[in-house]
PDB file of C-alpha atoms in Angstrom:
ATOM      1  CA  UNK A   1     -10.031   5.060 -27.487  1.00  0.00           C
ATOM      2  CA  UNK A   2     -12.053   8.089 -26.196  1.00  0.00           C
ATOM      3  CA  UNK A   3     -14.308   5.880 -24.050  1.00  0.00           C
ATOM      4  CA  UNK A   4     -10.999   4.128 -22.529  1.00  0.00           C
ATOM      5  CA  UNK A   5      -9.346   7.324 -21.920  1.00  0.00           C
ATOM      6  CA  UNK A   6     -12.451   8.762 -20.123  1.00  0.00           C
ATOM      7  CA  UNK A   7     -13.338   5.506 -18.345  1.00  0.00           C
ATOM      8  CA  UNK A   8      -9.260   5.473 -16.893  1.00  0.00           C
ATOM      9  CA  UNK A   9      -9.754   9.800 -15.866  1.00  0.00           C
ATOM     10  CA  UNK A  10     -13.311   9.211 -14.631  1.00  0.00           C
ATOM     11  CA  UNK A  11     -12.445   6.014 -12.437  1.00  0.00           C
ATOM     12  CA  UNK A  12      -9.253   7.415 -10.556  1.00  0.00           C
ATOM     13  CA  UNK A  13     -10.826  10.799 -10.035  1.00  0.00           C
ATOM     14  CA  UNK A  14     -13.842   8.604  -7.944  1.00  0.00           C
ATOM     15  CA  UNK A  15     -11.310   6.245  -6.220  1.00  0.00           C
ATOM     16  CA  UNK A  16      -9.339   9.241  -5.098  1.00  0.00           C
ATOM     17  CA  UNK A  17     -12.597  11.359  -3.709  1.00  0.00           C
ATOM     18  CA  UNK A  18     -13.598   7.802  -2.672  1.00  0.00           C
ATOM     19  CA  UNK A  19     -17.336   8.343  -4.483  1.00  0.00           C
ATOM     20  CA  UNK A  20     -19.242   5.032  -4.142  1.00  0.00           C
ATOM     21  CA  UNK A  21     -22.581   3.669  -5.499  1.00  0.00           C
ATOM     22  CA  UNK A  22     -21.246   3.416  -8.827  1.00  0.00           C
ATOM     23  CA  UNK A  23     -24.328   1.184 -10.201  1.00  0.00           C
ATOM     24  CA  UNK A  24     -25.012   1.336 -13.952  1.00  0.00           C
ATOM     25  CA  UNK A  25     -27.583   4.318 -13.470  1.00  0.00           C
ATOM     26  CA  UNK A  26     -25.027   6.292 -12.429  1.00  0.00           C
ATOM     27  CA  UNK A  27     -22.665   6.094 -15.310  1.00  0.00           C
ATOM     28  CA  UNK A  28     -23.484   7.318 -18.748  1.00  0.00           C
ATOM     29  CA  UNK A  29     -21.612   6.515 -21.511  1.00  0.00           C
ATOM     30  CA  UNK A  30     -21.861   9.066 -24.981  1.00  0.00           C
ATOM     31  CA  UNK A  31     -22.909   7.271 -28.188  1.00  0.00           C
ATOM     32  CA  UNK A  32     -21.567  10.166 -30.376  1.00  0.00           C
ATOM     33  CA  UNK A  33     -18.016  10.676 -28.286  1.00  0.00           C
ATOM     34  CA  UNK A  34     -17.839   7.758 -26.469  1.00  0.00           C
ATOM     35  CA  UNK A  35     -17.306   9.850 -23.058  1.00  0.00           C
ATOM     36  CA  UNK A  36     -18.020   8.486 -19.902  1.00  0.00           C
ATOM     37  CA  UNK A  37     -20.166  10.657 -17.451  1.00  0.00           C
ATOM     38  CA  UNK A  38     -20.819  10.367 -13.977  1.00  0.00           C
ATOM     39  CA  UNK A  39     -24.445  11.099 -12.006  1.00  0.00           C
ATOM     40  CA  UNK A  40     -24.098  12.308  -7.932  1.00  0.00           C
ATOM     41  CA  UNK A  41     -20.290  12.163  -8.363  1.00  0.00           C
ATOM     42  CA  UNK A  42     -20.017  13.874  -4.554  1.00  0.00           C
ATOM     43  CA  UNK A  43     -17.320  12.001  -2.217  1.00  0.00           C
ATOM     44  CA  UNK A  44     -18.304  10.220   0.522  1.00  0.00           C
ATOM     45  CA  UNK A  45     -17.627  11.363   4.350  1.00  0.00           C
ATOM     46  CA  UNK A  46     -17.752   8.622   6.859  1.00  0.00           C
ATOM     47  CA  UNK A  47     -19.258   8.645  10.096  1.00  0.00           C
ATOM     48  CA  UNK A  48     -15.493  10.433  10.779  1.00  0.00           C
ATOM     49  CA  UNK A  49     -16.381  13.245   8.941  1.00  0.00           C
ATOM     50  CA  UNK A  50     -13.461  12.273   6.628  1.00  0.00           C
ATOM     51  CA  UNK A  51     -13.048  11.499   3.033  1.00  0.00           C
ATOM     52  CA  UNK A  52     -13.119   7.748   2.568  1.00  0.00           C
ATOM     53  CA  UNK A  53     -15.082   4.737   1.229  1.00  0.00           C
ATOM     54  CA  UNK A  54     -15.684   1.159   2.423  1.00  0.00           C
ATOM     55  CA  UNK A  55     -16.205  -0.892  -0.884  1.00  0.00           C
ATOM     56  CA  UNK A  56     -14.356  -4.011  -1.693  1.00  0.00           C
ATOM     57  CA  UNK A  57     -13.525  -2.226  -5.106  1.00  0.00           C
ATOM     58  CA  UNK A  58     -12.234   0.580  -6.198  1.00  0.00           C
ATOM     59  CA  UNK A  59     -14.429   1.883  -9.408  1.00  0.00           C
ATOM     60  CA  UNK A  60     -16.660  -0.100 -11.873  1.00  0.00           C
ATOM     61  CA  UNK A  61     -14.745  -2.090 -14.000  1.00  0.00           C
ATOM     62  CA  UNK A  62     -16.788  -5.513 -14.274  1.00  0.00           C
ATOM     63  CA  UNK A  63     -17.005  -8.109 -17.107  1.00  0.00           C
ATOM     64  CA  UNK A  64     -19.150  -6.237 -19.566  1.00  0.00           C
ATOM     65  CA  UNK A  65     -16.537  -3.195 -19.550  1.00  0.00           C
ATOM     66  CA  UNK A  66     -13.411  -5.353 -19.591  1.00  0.00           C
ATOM     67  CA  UNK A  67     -15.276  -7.672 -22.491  1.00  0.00           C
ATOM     68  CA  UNK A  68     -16.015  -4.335 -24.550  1.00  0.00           C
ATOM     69  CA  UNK A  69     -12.469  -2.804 -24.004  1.00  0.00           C
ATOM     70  CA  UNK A  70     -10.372  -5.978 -24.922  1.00  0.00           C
ATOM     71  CA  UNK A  71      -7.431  -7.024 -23.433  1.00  0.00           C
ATOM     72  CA  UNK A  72      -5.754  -4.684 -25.629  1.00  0.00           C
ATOM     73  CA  UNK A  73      -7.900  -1.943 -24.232  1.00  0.00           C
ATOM     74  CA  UNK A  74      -7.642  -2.714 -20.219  1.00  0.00           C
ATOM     75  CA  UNK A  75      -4.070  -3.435 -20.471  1.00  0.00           C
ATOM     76  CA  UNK A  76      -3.111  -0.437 -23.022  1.00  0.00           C
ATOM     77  CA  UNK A  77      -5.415   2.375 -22.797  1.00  0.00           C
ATOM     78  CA  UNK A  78      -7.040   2.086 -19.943  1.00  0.00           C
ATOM     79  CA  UNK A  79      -4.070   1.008 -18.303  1.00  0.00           C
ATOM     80  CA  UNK A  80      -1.961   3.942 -19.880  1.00  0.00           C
ATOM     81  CA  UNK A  81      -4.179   6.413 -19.000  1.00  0.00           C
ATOM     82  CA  UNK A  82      -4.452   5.984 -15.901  1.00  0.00           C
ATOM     83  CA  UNK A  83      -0.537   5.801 -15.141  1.00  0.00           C
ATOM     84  CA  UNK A  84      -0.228   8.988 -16.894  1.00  0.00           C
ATOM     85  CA  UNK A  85      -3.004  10.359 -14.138  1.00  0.00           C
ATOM     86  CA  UNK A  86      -1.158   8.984 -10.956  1.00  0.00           C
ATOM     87  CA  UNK A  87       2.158  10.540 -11.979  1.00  0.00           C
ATOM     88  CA  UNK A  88       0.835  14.256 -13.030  1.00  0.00           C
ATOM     89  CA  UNK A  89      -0.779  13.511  -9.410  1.00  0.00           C
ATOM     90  CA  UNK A  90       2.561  12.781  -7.795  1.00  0.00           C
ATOM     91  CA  UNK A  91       4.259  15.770  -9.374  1.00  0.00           C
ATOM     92  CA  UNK A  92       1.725  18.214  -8.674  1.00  0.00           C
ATOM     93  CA  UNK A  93       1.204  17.426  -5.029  1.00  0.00           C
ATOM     94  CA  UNK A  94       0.101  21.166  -3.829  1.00  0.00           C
ATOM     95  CA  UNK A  95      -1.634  22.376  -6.357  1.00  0.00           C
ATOM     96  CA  UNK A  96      -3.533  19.370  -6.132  1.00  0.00           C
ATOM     97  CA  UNK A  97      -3.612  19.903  -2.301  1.00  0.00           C
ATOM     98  CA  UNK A  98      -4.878  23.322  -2.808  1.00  0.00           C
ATOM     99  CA  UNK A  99      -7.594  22.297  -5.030  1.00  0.00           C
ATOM    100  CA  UNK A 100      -8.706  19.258  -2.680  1.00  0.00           C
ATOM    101  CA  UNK A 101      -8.759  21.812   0.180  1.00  0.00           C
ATOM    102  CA  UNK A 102     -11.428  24.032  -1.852  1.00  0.00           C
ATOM    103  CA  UNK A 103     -13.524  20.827  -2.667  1.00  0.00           C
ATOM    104  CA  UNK A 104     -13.631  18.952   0.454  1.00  0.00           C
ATOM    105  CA  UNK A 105     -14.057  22.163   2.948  1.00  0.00           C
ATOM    106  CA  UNK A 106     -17.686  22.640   0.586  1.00  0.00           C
ATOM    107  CA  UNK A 107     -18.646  19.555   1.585  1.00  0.00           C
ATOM    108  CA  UNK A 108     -17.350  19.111   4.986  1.00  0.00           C
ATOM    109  CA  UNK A 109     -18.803  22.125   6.341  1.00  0.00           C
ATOM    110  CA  UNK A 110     -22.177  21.054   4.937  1.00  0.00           C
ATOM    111  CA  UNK A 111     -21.758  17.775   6.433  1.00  0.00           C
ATOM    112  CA  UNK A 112     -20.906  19.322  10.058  1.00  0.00           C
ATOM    113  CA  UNK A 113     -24.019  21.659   9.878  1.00  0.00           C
ATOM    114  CA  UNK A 114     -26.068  18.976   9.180  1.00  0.00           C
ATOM    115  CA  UNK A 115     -24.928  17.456  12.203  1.00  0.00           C
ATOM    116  CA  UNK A 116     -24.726  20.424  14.386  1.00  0.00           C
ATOM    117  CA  UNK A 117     -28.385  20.945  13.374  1.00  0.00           C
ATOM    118  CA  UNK A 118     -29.309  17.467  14.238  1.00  0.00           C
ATOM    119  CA  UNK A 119     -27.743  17.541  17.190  1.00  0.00           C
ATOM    120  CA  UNK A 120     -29.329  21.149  18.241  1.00  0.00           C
ATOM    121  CA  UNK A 121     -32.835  19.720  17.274  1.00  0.00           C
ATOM    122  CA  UNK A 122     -33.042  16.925  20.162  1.00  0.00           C
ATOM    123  CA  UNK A 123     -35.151  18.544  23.802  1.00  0.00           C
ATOM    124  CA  UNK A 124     -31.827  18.707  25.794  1.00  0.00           C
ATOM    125  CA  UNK A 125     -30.356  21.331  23.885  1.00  0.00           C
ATOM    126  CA  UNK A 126     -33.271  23.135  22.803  1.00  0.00           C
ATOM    127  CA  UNK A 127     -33.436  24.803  26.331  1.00  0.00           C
ATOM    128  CA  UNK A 128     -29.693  26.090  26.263  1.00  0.00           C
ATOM    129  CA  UNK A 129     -30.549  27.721  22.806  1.00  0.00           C
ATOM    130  CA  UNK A 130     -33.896  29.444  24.055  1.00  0.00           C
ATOM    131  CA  UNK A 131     -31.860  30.610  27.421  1.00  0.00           C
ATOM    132  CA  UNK A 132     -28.603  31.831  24.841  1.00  0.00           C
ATOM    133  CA  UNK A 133     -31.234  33.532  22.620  1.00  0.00           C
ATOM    134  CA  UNK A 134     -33.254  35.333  25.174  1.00  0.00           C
ATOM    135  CA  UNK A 135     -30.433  36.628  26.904  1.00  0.00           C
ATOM    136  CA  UNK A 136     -28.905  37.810  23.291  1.00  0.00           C
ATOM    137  CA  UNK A 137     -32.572  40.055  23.241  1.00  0.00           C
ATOM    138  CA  UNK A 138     -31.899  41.288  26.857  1.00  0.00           C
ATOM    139  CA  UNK A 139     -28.600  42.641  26.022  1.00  0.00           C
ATOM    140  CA  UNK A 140     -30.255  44.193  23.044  1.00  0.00           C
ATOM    141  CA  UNK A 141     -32.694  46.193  24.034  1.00  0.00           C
ATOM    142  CA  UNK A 142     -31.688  47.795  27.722  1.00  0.00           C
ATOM    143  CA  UNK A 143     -29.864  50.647  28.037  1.00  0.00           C
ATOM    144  CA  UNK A 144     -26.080  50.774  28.144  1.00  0.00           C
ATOM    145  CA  UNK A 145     -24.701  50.566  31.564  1.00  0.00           C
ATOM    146  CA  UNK A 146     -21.772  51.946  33.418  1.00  0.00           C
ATOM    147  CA  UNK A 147     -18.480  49.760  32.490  1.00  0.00           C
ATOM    148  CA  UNK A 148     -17.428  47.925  35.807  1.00  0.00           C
ATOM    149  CA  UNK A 149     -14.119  47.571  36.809  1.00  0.00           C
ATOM    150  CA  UNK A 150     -15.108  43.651  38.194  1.00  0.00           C
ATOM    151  CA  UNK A 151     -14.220  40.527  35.726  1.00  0.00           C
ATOM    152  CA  UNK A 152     -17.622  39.794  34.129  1.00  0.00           C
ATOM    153  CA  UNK A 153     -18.445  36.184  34.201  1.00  0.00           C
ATOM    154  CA  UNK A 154     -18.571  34.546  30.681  1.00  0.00           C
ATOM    155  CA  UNK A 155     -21.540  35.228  28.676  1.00  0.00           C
ATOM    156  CA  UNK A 156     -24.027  33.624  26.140  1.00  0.00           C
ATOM    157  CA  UNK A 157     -22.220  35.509  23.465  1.00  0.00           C
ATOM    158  CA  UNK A 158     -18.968  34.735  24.526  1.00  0.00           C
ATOM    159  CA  UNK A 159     -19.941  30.815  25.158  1.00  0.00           C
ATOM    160  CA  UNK A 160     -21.223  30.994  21.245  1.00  0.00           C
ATOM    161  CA  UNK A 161     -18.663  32.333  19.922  1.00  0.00           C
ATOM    162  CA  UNK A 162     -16.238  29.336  21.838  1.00  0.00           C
ATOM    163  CA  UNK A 163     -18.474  26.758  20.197  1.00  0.00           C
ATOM    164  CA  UNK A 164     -18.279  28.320  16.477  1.00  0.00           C
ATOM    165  CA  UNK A 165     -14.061  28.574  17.215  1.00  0.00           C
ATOM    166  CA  UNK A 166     -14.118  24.726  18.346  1.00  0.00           C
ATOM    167  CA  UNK A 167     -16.522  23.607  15.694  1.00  0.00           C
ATOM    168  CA  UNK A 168     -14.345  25.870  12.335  1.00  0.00           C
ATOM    169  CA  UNK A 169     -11.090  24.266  14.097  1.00  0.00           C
ATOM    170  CA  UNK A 170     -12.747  20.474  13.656  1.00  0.00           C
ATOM    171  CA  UNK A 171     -13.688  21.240  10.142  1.00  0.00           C
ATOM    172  CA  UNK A 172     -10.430  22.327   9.735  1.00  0.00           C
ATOM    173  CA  UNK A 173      -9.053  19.613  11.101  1.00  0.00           C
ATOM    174  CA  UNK A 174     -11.224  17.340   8.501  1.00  0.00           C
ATOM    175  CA  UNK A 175      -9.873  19.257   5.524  1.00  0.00           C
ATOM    176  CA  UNK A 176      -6.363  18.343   6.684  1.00  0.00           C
ATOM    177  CA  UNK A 177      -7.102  14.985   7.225  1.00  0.00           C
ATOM    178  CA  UNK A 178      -9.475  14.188   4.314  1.00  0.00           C
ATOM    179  CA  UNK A 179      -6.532  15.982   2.105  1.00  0.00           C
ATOM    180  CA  UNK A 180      -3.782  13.670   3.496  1.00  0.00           C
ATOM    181  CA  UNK A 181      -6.174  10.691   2.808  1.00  0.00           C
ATOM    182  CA  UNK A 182      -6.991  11.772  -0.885  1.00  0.00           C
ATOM    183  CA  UNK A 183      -3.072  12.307  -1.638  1.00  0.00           C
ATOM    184  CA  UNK A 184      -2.010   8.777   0.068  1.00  0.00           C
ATOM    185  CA  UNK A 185      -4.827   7.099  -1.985  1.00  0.00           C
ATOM    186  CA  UNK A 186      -3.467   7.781  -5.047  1.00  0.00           C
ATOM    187  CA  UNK A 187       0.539   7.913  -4.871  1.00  0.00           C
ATOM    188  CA  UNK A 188       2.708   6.149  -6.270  1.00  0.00           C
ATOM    189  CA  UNK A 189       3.769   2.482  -4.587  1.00  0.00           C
ATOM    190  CA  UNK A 190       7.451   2.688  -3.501  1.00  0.00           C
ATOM    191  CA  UNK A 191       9.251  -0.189  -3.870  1.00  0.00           C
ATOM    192  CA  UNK A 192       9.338  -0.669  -0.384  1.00  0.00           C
ATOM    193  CA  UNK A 193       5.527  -0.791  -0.444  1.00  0.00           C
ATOM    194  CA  UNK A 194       4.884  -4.113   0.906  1.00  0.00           C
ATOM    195  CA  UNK A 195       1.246  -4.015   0.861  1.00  0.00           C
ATOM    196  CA  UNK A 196       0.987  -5.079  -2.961  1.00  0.00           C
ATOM    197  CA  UNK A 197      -1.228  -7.938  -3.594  1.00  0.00           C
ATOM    198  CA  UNK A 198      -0.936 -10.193  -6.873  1.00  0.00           C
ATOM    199  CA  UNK A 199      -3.116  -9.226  -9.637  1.00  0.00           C
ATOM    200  CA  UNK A 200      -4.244 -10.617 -13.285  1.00  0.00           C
ATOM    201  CA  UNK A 201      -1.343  -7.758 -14.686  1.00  0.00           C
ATOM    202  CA  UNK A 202       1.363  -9.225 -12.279  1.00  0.00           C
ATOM    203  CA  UNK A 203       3.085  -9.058  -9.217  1.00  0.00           C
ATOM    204  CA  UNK A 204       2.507  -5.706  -7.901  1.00  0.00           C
ATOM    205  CA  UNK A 205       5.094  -6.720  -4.504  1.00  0.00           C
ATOM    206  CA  UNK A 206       7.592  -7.207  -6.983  1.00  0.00           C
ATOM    207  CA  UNK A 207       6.718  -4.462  -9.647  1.00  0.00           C
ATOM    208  CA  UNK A 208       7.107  -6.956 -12.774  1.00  0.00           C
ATOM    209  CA  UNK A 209       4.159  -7.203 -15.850  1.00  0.00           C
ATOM    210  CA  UNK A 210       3.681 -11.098 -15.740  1.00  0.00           C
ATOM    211  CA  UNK A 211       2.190 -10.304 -19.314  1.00  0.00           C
ATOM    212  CA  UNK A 212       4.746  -8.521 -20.711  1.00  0.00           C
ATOM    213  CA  UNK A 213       7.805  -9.290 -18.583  1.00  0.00           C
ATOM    214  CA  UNK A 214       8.706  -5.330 -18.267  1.00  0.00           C
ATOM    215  CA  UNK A 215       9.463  -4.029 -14.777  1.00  0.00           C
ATOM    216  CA  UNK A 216       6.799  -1.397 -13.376  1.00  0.00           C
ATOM    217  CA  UNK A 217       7.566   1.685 -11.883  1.00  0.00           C
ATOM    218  CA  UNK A 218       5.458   3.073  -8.574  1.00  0.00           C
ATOM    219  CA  UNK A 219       2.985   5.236 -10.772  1.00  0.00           C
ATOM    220  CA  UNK A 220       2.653   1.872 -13.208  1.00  0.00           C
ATOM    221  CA  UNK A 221       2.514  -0.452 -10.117  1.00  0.00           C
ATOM    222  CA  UNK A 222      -0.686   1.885  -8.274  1.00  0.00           C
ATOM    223  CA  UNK A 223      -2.590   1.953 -11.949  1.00  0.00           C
ATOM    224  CA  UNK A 224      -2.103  -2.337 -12.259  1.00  0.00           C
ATOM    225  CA  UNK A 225      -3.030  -2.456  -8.550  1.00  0.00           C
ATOM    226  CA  UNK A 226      -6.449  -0.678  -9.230  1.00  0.00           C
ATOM    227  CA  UNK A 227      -7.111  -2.597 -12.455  1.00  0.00           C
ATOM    228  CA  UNK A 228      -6.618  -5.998 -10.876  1.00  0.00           C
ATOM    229  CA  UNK A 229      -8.404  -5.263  -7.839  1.00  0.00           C
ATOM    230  CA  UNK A 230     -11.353  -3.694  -9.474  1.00  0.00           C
ATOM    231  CA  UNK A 231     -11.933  -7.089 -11.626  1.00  0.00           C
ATOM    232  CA  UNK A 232     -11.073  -9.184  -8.951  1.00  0.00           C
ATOM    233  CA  UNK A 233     -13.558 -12.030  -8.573  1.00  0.00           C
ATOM    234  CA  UNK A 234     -13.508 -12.222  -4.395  1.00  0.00           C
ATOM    235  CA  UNK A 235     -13.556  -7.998  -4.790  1.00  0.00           C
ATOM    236  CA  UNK A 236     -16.559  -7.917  -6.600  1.00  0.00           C
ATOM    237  CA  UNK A 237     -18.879 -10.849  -4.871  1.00  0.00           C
ATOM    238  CA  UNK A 238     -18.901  -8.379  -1.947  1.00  0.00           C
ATOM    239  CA  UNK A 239     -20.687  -5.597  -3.609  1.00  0.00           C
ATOM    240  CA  UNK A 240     -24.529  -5.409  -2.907  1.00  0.00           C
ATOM    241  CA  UNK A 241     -26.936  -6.678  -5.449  1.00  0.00           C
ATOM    242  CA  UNK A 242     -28.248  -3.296  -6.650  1.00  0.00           C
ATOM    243  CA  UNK A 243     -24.549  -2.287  -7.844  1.00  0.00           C
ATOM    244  CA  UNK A 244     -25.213  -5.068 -10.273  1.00  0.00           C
ATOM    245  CA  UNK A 245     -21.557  -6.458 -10.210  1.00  0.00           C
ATOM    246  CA  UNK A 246     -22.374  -9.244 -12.537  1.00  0.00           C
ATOM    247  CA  UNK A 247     -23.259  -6.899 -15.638  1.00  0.00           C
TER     248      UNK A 247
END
């Protein structure tokens, strides 16, 4: 029960912050609690600088786990669990939101220093740099001069400055994006939602348990989505070898 539970929490939390590379050395499962833990659980920013993840599925869930969990266990507790999740997600949209927003700006202003460092690095713009920091220690050290009533043309300082305003606005922008993406991974499917795809729990187009004959609300529908897809056959014979998708 504790391992489903954990498995369910631990599996929407990386679909929603889209964390990849879930191979077996990067999931640790408790012998005394049954708890599942998760190594480099950091989400993954495209070459957008946003929030998202290419692999065919979206968290471990092959053979071995379904064959330990049951059918009882996948289709109860696991399956439970995880409805529970989406729709405390769905009602708690901001706060969520504000928490994302602390996450994600972390790591997406690490990301865009990386890059701005990178991109500072290569011989073109190593010469602007040396020019914007010599003329910084020029304005140090003279003396002050008489204020002139003439418009100044722009300086180093003032180009910087530009640069650090454009480059806090496109992180910004990121946040905002990567936020939106995070929230529209994980909602609900509306009934209008035509984008369901048949899975081994039912059809999710038409929000009815093939299993169980009960009708499935949106928060229900997402969680049987996820579970089918992440089992899915064609899903999983995409994944590279080293993510071990047969074990």
């Amino acid at each position: 029960r504790n391992f489903a539970a954990s498995l369910s929490a631990s599996s929407l939390v990386g679909y929603m912050l889209a964390v990849g590379a879930r191979r077996p050395q990067n999931v640790l499962i408790s012998r005394a609690s049954g708890r599942v833990m998760h190594l480099q659980l950091r989400p993954n920013i495209s070459s957008r600088g946003l929030i998202e993840c290419d692999e065919a599925v979206p968290f471990r869930l092959t053979r071995n786990l379904r064959r330990f969990l049951g059918d009882s266990g996948v289709n109860g507790q696991l399956f439970g669990c995880m409805t529970v999740a989406i729709d405390s997600f769905s009602l708690n949209t901001q706060l969520l939101s504000h928490f994302l927003q602390l996450i994600l700006s972390d790591e997406l202003i690490a990301w865009h220093a990386t890059k701005s460092s990178s991109s500072l690095s290569s011989p073109s713009s190593t010469q602007p740099q040396c020019a914007a920091t010599a003329a910084t220690t020029t304005a140090l050290s003279s003396p002050p001069s008489t204020p002139s009533l003439s418009p100044s043309p722009p300086t180093t300082t003032t180009t910087a400055a530009a640069v650090v305003t454009s480059g806090v606005k496109a992180v910004e922008g990121l946040v905002e994006e990567s936020v939106r993406l995070v929230l529209k991974r994980i909602a609900p499917l509306s009934e209008d939602d035509e984008d369901g795809e048949s899975g081994e729990r039912g059809d999710a187009s038409a929000g009815v348990d093939t299993q169980s004959g009960r009708m499935l609300d949106g928060s229900s529908r997402k969680a049987s989505e996820l579970i089918a897809l992440a089992g899915s056959a064609e899903a999983l014979c995409q994944m590279e070898p080293s993510w071990h998708p047969w074990f």
